[in-house]
Short mmCIF file of C-alpha atoms and ligand atoms in Angstrom, two decimals:
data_model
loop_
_atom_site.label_atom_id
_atom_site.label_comp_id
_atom_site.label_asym_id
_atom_site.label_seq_id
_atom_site.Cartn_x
_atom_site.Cartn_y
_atom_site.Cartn_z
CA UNK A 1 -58.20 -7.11 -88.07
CA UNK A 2 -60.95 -7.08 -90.50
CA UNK A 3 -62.33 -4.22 -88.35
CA UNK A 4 -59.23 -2.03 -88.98
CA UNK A 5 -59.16 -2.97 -92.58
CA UNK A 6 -62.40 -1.76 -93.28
CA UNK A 7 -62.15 1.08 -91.27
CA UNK A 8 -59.10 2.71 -93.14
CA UNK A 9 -61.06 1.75 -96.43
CA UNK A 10 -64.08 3.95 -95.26
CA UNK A 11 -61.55 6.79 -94.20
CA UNK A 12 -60.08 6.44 -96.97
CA UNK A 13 -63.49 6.75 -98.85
CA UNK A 14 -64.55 9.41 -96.56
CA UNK A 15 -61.72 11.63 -97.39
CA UNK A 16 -61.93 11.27 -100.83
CA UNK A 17 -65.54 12.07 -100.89
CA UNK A 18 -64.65 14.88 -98.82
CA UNK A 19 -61.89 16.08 -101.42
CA UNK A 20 -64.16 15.76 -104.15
CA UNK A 21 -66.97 17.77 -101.36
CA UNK A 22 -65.04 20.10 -99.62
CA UNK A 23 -63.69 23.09 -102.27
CA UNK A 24 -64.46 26.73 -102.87
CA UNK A 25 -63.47 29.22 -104.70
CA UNK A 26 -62.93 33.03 -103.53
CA UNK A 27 -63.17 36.23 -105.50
CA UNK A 28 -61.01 39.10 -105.02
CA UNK A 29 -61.60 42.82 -106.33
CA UNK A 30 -60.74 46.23 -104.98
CA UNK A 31 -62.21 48.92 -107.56
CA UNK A 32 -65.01 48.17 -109.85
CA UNK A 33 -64.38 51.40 -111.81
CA UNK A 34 -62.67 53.39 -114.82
CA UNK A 35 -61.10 55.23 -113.17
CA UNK A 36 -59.29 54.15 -110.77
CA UNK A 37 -55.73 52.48 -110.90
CA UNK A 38 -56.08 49.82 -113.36
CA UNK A 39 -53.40 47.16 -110.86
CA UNK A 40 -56.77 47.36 -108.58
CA UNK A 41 -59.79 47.55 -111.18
CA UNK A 42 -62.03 45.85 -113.24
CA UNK A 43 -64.38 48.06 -115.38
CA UNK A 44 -67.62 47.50 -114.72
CA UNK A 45 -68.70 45.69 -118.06
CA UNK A 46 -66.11 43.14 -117.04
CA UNK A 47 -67.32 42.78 -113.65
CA UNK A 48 -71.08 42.40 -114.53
CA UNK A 49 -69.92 39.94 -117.33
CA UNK A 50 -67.98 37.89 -114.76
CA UNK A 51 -71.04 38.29 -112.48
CA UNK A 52 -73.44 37.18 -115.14
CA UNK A 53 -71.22 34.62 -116.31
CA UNK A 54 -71.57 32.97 -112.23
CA UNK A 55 -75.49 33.01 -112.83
CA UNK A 56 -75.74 31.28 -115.82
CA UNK A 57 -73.32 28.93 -115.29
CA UNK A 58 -74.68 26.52 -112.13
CA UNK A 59 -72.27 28.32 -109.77
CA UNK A 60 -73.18 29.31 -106.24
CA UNK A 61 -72.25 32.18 -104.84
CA UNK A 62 -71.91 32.53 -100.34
CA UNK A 63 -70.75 34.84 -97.92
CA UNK A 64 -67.16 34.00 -97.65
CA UNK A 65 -68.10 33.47 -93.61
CA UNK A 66 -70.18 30.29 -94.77
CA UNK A 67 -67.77 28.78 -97.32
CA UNK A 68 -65.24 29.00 -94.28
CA UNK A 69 -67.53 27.29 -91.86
CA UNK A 70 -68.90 24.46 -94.69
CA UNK A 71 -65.10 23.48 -95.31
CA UNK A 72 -63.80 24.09 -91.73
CA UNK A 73 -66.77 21.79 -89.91
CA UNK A 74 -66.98 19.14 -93.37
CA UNK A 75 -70.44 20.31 -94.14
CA UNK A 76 -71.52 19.85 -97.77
CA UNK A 77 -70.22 22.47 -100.33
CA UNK A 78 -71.68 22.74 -104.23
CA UNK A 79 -69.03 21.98 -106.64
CA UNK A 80 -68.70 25.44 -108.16
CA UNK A 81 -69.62 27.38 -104.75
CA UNK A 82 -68.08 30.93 -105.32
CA UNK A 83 -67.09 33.74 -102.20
CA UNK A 84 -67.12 37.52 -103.97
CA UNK A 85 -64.87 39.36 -101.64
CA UNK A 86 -63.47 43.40 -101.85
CA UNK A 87 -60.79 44.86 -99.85
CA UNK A 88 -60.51 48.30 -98.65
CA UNK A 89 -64.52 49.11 -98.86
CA UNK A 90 -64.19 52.08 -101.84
CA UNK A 91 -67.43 53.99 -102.70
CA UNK A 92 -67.20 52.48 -105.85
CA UNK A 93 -68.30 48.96 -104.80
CA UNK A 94 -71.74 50.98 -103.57
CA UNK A 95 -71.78 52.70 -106.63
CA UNK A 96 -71.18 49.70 -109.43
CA UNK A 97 -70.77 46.23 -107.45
CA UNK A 98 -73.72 46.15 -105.05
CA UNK A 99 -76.43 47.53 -107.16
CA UNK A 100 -75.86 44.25 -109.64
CA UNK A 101 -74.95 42.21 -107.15
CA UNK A 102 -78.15 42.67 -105.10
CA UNK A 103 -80.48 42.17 -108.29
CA UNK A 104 -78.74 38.86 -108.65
CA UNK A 105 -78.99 37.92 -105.30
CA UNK A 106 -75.36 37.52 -104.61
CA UNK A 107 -73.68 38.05 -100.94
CA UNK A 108 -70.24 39.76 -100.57
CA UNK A 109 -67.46 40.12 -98.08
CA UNK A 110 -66.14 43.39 -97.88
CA UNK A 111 -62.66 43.67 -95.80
CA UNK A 112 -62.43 46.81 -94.27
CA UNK A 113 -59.58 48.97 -93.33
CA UNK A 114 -60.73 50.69 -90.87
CA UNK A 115 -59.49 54.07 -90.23
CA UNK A 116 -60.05 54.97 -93.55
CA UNK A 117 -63.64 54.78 -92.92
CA UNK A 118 -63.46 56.51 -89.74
CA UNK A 119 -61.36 59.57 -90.86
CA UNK A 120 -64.09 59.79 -93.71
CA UNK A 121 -61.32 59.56 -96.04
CA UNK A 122 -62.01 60.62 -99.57
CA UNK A 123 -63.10 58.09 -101.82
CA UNK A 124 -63.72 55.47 -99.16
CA UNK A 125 -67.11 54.57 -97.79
CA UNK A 126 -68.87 55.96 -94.69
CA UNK A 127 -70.05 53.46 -92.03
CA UNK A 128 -73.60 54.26 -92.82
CA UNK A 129 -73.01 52.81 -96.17
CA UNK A 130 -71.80 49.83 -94.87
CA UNK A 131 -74.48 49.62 -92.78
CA UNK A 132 -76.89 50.14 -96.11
CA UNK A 133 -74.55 47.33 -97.99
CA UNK A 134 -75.52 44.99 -95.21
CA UNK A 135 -78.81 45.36 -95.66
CA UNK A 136 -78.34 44.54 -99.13
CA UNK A 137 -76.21 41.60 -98.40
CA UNK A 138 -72.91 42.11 -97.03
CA UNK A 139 -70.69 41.21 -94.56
CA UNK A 140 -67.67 42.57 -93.11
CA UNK A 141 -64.59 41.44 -92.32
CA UNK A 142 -61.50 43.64 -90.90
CA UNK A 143 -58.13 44.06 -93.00
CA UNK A 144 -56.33 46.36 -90.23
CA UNK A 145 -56.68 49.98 -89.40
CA UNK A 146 -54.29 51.81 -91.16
CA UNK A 147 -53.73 49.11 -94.47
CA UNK A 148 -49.18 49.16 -93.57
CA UNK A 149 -47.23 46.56 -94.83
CA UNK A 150 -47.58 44.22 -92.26
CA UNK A 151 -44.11 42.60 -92.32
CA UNK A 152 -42.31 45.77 -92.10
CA UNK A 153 -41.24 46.70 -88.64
CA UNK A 154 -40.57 50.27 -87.50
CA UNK A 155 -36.77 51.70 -86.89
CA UNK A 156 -35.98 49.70 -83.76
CA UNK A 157 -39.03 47.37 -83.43
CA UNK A 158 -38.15 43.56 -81.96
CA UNK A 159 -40.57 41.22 -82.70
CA UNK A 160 -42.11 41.56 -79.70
CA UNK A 161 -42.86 45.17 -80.25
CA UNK A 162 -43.28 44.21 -83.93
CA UNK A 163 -46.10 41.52 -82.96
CA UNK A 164 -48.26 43.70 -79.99
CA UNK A 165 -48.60 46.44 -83.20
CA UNK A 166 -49.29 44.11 -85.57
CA UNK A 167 -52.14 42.23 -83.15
CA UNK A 168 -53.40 46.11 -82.18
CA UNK A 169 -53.58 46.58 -85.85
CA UNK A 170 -55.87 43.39 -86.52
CA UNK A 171 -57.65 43.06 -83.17
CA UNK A 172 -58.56 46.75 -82.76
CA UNK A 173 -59.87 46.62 -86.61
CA UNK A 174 -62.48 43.75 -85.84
CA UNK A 175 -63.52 45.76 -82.70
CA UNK A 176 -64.34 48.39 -84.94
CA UNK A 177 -66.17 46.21 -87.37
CA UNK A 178 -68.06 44.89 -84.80
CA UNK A 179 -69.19 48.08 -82.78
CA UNK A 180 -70.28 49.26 -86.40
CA UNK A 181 -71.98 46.52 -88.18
CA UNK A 182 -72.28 44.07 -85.67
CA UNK A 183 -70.28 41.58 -87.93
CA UNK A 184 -67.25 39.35 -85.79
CA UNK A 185 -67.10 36.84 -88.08
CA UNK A 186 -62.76 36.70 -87.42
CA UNK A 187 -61.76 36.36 -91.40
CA UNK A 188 -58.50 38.83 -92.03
CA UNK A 189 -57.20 40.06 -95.58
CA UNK A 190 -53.54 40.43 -94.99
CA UNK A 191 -52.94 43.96 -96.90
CA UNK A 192 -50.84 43.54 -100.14
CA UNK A 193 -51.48 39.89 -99.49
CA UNK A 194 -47.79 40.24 -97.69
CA UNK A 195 -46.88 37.69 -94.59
CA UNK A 196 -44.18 35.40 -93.85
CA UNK A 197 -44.26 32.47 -91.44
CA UNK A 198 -44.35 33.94 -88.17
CA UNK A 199 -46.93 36.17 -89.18
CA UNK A 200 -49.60 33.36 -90.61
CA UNK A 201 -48.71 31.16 -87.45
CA UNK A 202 -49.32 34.65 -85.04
CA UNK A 203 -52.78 35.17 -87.16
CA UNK A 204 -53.88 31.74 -86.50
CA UNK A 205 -53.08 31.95 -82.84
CA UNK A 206 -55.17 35.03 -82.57
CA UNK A 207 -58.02 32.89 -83.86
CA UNK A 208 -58.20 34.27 -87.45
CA UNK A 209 -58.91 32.79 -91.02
CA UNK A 210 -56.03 35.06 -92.70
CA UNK A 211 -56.63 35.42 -96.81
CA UNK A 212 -53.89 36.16 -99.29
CA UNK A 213 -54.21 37.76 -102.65
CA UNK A 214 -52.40 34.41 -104.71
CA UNK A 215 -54.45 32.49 -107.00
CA UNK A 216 -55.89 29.20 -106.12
CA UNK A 217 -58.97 27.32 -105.24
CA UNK A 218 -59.82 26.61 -101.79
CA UNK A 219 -60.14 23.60 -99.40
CA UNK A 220 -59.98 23.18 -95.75
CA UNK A 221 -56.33 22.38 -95.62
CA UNK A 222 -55.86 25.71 -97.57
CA UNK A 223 -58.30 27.66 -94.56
CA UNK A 224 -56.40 26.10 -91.69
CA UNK A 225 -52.84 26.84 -93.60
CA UNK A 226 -53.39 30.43 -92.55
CA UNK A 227 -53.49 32.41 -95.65
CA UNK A 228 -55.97 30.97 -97.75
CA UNK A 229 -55.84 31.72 -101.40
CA UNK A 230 -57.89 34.10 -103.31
CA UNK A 231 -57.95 35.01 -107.55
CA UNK A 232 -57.43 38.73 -108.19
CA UNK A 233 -58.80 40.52 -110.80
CA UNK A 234 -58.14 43.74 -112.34
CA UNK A 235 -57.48 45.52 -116.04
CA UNK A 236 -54.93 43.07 -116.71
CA UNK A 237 -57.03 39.78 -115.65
CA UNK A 238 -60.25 40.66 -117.24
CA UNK A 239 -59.96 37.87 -120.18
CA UNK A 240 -63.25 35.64 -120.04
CA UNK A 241 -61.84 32.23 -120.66
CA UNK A 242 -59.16 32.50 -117.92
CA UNK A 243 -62.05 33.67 -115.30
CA UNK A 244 -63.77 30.52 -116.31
CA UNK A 245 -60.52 28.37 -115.65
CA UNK A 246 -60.57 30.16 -112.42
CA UNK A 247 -63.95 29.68 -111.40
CA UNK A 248 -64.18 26.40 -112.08
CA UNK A 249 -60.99 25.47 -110.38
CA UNK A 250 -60.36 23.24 -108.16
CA UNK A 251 -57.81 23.27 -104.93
CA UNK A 252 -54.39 20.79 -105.87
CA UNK A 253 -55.21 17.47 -103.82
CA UNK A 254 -51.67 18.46 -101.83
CA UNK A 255 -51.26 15.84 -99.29
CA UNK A 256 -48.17 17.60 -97.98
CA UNK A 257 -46.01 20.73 -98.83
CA UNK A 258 -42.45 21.71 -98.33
CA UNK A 259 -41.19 24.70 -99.10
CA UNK A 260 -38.29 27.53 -98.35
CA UNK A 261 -38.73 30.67 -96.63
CA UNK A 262 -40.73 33.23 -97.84
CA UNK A 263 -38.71 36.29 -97.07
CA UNK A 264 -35.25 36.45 -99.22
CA UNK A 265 -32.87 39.27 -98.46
CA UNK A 266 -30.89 38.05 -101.58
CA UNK A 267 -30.90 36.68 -104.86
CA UNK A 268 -33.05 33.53 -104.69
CA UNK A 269 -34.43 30.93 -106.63
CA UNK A 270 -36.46 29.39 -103.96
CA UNK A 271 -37.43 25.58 -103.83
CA UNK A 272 -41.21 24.09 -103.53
CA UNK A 273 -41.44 20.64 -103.15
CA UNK A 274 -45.14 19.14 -103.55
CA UNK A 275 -46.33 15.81 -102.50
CA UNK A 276 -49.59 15.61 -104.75
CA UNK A 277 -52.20 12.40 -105.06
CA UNK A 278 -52.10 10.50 -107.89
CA UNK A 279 -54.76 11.80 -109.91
CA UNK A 280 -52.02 14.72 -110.68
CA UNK A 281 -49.87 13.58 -113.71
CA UNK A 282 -48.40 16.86 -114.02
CA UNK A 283 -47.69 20.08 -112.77
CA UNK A 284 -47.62 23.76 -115.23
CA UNK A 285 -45.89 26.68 -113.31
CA UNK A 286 -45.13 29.87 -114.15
CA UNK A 287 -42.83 32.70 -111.88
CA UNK A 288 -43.77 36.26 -111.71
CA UNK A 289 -42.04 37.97 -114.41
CA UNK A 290 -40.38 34.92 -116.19
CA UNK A 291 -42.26 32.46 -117.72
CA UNK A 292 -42.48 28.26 -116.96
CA UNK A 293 -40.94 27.05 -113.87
CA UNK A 294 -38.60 24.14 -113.42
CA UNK A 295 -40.66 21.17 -112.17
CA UNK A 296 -39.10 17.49 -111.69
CA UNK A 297 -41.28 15.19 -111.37
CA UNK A 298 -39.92 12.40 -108.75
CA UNK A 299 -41.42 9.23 -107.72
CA UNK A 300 -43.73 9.17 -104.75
CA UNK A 301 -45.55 11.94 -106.23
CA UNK A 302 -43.26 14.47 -105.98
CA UNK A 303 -43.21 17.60 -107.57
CA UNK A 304 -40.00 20.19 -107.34
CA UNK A 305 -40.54 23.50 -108.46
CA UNK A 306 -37.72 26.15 -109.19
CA UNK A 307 -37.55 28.93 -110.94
CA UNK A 308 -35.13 29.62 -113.98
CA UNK A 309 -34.04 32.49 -112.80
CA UNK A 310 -33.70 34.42 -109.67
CA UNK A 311 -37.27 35.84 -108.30
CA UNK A 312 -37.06 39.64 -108.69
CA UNK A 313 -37.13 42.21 -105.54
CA UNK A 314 -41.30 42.65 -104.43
CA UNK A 315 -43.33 39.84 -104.43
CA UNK A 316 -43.91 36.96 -106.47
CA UNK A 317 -45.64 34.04 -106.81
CA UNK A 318 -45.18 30.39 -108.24
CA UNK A 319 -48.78 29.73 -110.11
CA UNK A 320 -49.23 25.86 -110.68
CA UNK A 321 -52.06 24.41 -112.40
CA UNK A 322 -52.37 20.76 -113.52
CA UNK A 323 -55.46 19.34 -116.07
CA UNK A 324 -58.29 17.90 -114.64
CA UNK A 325 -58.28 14.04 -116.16
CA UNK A 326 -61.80 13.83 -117.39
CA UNK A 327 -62.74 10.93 -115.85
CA UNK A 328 -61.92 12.24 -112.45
CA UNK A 329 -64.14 16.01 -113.46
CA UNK A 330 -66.74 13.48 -114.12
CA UNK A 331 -67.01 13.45 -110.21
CA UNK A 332 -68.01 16.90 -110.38
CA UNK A 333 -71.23 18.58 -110.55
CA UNK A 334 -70.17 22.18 -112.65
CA UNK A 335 -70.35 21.07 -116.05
CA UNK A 336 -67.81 23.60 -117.52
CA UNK A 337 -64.36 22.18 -119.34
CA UNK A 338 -61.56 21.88 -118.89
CA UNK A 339 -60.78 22.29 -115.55
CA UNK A 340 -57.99 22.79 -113.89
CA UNK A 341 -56.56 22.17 -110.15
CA UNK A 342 -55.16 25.25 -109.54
CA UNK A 343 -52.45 26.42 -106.20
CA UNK A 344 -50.09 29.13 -105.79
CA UNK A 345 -47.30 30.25 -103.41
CA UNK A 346 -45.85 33.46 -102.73
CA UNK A 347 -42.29 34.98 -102.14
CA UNK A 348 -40.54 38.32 -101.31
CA UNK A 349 -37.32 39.34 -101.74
CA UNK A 350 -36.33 42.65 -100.42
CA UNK A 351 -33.61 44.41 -101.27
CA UNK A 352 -30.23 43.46 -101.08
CA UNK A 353 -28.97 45.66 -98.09
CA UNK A 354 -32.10 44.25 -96.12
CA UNK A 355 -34.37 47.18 -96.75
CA UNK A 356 -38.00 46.84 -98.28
CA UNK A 357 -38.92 48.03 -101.92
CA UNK A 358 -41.44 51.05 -102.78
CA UNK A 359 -44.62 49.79 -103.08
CA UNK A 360 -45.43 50.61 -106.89
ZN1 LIG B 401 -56.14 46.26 -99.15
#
């Protein structure tokens, strides 16, 4: 009896040491350019700031494919560890990311859609400059061939039909990564960050770490969910004080999670129910396009979140954060403050009649 006793307590002390261990966070960009769409840029000032701002703050940057396997397999992660990823390999990260990045020393993840770079297509990197970015510290990842909206089936697709495309999509993609760089390291950006349940479970079965594009600090929980979490940045989320909040963040200690669907065909105000340790007092969340949230705290550590209004057609996203209690950031190594445990989750809502929105 004493046995069992003391071997919860150490489980117990194990997984909290593990909490405290086992958190990332990962970096998403597209451009690093002025000229280029501003929804999918940062200048690069702002990115060499952010960059510099990683260096001389005690962060540590990996290869995303290392952060996955340190959290996946409980080997030791530095608070403040740091994955810089880019999606859809544009010449511009080999003109203004790579040259920094490689003076500081800092790996990268590019995800790489791939018939873009075989058809040569304008504006888009060869594979002989992915090759050269590997040499100066890249790796590569696949995020499809042809970059479609992955949840949108063609005129008379089942889901059978829908999933063999989708797979053909993914799997041929890492082929092609692999034949070219050598790199199989099975991480997927979902394009437009867009997938609904069926879609994460299907990714997982085909034996792949899917990433999203909403905000939030990773854990393993997070990596095994399906569609981990990554921070965006572009013109509009350049500000220096919310890049440190980002940063430094740290995943929501989210024992469990119940939510609705993510696919609405109507108006909506989905509901998120979070079961959260007790470190979290409270819960801040905003709605795409609307402001605060609804959340009710209930006993048990429960937190329901619902928007005010209903979620708009596209995509949006339900950002939480909650304040760090200073005793418990005392735990950490990163000296920066405040921090801030940080989570988001994503919806879509298509139009009314069924059919999907432009893409803006
Ligand atoms: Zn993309």
């Amino acid at each position: 009896m004493r046995g069992t006793i003391l071997f919860i307590l150490v489980n117990f002390l194990l997984s909290a040491a593990a909490q405290a261990a086992g958190h990332g966070v990962v970096l998403q960009y597209h451009h690093v350019s002025e000229r280029t769409p501003a929804a999918t840029s940062v200048s690069p000032a702002v990115f060499e700031r952010q960059m510099l701002f990683l260096r001389d703050n005690g962060f540590t940057v990996w290869p995303l494919s290392r952060l996955v396997e340190h959290l996946l397999q409980d080997k030791p992660v530095p608070d403040g560890t740091v994955a810089i990823t880019f999606d859809d390999a544009y010449t511009d990260v080999r003109d203004q990311a790579a040259p920094l990045l490689q003076r500081l020393k800092f790996p990268f993840t590019l995800f790489v859609a791939t018939d873009f770079v075989d058809k040569r297509q304008k504006g888009y990197l060869s594979w002989d400059d992915v090759r050269q970015l590997k040499k100066q510290g890249a790796e590569l990842a696949g995020h499809t061939l042809g970059h479609p909206h992955l949840l949108r089936r063609l005129p008379g697709e089942d889901e059978t039909a829908w999933l063999a495309r989708v797979r053909h999509e993914i799997d041929t993609a890492e082929a092609r990564v692999q034949q070219q760089t050598g790199d199989h390291l099975r991480l997927f950006a979902y394009p437009y960050g867009e997938a609904d349940e069926t879609l994460i479970t299907k990714v997982k079965e085909w034996g792949y770490i899917g990433f999203g594009q909403q905000s939030g600090a990773v854990n393993k929980a997070l990596l095994q969910g399906g569609m981990a979490p990554r921070f965006p940045f572009n013109v509009a989320y350049s500000d220096m004080t919310e890049f440190q909040h980002k940063v430094s963040s740290l995943p929501l200690p989210m024992p469990t999670e119940n939510a609705e669907p993510i696919v609405w065909d109507r108006a909506a105000r989905p509901r998120l129910e979070l079961a959260l340790a007790d470190q979290v007092k409270e819960l801040n969340c905003f709605v795409t396009g609307q402001g605060r949230a609804q959340v009710q705290k209930k006993p048990g550590g429960l937190f329901a979140v619902q928007a005010e209004k209903n979620i708009g057609v596209g995509r949006s996203r339900y950002n939480c954060t909650s304040p760090v209690a200073a005793v418990d950031a005392r735990d950490f190594s990163l000296k920066l403050k405040p921090r801030f445990y940080w989570y988001s989750h994503q919806w879509i809502r298509r139009n009314d009649d069924g059919s999907w929105y432009p893409e803006p």
